[in-house]
XYZ file of C-alpha atoms in Angstrom:
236
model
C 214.851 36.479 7.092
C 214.486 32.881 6.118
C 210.782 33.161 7.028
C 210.357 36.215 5.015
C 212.343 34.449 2.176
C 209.589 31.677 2.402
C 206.664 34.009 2.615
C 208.036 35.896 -0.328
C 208.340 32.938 -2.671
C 204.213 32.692 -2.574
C 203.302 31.040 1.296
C 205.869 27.975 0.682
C 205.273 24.755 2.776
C 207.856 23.977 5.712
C 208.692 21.169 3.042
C 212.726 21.641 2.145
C 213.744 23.536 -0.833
C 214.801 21.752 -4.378
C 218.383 21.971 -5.585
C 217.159 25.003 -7.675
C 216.986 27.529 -4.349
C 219.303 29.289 -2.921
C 219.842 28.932 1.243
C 219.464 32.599 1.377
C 216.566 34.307 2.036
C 215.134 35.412 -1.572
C 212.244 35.813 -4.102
C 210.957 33.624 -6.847
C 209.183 35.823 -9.878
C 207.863 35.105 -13.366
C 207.418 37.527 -16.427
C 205.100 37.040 -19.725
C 204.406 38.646 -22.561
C 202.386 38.594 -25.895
C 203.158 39.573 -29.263
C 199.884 39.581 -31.449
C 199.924 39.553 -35.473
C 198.256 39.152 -38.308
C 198.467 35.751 -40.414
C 200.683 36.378 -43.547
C 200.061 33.329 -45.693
C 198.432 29.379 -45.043
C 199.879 26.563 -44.845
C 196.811 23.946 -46.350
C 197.363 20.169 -46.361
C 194.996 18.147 -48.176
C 194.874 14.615 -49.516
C 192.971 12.382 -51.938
C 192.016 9.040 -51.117
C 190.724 6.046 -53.462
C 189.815 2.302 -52.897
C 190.024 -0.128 -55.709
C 190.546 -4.113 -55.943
C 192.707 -3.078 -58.819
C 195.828 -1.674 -57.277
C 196.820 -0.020 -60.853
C 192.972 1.649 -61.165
C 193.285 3.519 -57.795
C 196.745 4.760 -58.166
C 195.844 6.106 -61.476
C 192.597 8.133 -60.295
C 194.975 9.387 -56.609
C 197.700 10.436 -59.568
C 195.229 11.972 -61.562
C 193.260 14.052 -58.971
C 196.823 15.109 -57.327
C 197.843 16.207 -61.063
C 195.050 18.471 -61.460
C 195.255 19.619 -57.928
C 198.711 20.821 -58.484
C 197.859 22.541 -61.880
C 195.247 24.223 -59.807
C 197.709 25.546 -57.035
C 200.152 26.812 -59.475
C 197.574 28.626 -61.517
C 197.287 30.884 -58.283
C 200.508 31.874 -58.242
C 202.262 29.622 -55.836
C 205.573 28.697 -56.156
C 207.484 25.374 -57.483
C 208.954 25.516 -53.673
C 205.971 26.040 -52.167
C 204.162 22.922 -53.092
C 204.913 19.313 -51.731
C 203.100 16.610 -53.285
C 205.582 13.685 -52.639
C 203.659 11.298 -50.393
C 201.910 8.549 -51.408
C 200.313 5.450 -49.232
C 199.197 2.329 -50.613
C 197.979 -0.622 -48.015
C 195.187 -3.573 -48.457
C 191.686 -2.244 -46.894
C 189.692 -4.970 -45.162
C 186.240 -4.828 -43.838
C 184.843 -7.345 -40.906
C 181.825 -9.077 -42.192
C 179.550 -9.844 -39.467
C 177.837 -12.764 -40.853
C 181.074 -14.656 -42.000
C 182.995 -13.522 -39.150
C 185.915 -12.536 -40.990
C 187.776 -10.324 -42.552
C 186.998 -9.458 -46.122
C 189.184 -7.700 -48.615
C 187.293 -4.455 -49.923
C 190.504 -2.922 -51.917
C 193.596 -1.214 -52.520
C 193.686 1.923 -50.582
C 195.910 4.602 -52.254
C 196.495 8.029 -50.357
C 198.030 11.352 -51.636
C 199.152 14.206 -49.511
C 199.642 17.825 -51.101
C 200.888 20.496 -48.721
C 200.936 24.055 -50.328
C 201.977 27.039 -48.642
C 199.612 30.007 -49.692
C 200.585 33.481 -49.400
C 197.824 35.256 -50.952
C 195.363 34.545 -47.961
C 192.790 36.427 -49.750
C 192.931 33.291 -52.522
C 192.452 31.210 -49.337
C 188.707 30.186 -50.169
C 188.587 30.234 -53.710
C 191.561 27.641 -54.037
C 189.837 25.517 -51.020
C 186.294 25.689 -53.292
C 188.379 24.503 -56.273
C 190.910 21.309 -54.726
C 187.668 19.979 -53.424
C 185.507 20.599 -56.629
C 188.049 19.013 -58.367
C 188.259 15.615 -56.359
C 190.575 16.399 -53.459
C 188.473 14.686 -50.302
C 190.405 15.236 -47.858
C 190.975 18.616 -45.912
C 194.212 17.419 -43.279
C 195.082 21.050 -41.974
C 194.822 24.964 -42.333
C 197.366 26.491 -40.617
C 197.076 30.464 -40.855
C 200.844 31.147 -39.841
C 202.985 34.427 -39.417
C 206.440 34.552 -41.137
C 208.073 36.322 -38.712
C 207.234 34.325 -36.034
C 210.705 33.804 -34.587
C 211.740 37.589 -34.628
C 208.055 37.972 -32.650
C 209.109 35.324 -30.472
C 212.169 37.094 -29.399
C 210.429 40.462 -28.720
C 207.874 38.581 -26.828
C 211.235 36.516 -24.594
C 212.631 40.054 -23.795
C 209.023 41.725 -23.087
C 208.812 38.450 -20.530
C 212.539 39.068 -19.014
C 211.954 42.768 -18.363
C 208.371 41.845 -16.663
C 210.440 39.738 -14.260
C 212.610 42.190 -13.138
C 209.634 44.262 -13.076
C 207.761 42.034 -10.690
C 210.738 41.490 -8.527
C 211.198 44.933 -7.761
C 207.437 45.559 -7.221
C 207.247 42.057 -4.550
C 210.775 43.190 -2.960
C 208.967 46.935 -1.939
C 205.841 45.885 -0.984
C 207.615 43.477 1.822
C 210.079 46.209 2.690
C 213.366 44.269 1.911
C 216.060 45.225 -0.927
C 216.654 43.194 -4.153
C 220.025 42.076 -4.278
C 221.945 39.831 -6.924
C 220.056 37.349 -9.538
C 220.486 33.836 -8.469
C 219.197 31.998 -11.370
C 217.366 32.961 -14.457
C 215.343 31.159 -17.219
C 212.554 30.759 -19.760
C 211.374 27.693 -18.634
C 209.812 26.894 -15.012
C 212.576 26.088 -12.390
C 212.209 23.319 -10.086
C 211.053 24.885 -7.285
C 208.521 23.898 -4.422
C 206.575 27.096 -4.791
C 204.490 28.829 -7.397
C 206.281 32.343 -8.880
C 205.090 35.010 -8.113
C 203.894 37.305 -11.386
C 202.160 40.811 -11.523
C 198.886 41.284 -12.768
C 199.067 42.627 -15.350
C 200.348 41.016 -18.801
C 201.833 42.631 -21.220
C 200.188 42.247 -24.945
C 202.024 44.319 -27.858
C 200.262 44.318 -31.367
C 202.636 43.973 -34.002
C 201.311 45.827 -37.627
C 199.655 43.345 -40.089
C 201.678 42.620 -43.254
C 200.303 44.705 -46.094
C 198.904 41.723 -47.990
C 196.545 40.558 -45.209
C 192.851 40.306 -46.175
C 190.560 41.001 -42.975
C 187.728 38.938 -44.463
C 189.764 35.402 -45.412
C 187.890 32.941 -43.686
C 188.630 34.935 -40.287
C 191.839 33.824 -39.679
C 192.303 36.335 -37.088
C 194.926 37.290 -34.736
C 197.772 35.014 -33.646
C 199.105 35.174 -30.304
C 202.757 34.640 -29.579
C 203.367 33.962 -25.809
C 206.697 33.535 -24.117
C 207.994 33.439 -20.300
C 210.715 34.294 -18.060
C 211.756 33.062 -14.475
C 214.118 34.580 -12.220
C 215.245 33.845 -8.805
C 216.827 36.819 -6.487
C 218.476 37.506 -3.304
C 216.855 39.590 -0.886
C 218.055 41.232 2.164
């Protein structure tokens, strides 16, 4: 049976087992599963950057583009709570001057970061069209997220945990032997000398797309949540 324990867990090596395995003879499966959604809002970061010798010149402009930037966002609706526009970055910029052969100072760099969290997609494009028309310069991140991630997550861990036992039973009747007692269980890869062995066959499960998504919003598309299980079990 130990042979059949070590064909089972995927054609193992002679090599000896990690502390994870059991001595007894049994299997080593893996389950996964996919929730896929629709985006429900964006999560846009952009930023404004200016370079002056005067320090007090370029924080002014960065203060007054992020000022207008914010008047913008709230004019579409977004929340107080949903806007960040806190950080700021100020540093000397230098420039190496080839015929010199040093470093010459070209200004006072001043950053500003503005984070908004969007939840009319559909106003996706028309508030990107206006940040930038209106001096932002600096597109960081679009993030086209799903606010129910973590419950998807979850469905997606259990969808994962019932494909292992699913896969366990399918690999324990296919060599003839009966599936005793789990060992070990987890949603991580175990430390094992072997690859798991998984059917397939993965399972995908659309979740319904919230009622205020627009198709046509830059193509955010669908987002795939993913999630695994690993399970060790005795055989005899």
């Amino acid at each position: 049976m130990k042979t059949l324990s070590i064909l089972i867990a995927a054609l193992l090596s002679t090599s000896a087992y990690a502390s994870n395995a059991p001595e007894e003879p049994h299997i080593y499966v893996k389950g996964e599963a996919s929730v896929t959604t629709m985006p429900d809002h964006v999560l846009l970061t952009v930023g404004i950057t200016e370079i002056d010798k005067d320090l007090i010149a370029a924080k002014k402009q960065t203060d007054t583009t992020m000022a207008s930037a914010i008047s913008l966002v709230k004019k579409l609706g977004v929340d107080d709570a949903d806007i960040n526009a806190g950080q700021i970055s100020i540093y000397r910029d230098n420039q190496y001057n080839r015929e010199t052969g040093k470093q010459e100072f070209t200004g006072f760099k001043v950053s500003r970061t503005l984070t908004i969290k969007l939840s009319a997609i559909n106003k996706y494009p028309e508030l990107l069209q206006s940040l930038v028309n209106n001096g932002i310069n600096e597109i960081r991140q679009t993030q086209f997220l799903a606010s129910n991630y973590d419950e998807l997550h979850k469905k997606a861990q259990k969808m994962a945990i019932k494909q292992a036992k699913v896969a366990a039973k399918e690999l324990s009747d296919d060599f003839d032997v009966e599936l005793k007692s789990l060992y070990s269980a987890s949603l991580t890869p175990l430390d094992m000398p072997s690859t798991p062995y998984m059917r397939s066959e993965k399972v995908m499960m659309a979740d319904s797309a919230p009622g205020n998504y627009v198709p046509d919003a830059y193509h955010a598309g669908e987002i795939t949540i993913s999630a695994s299980s690993y399970a060790i079990y005795y055989i005899d």
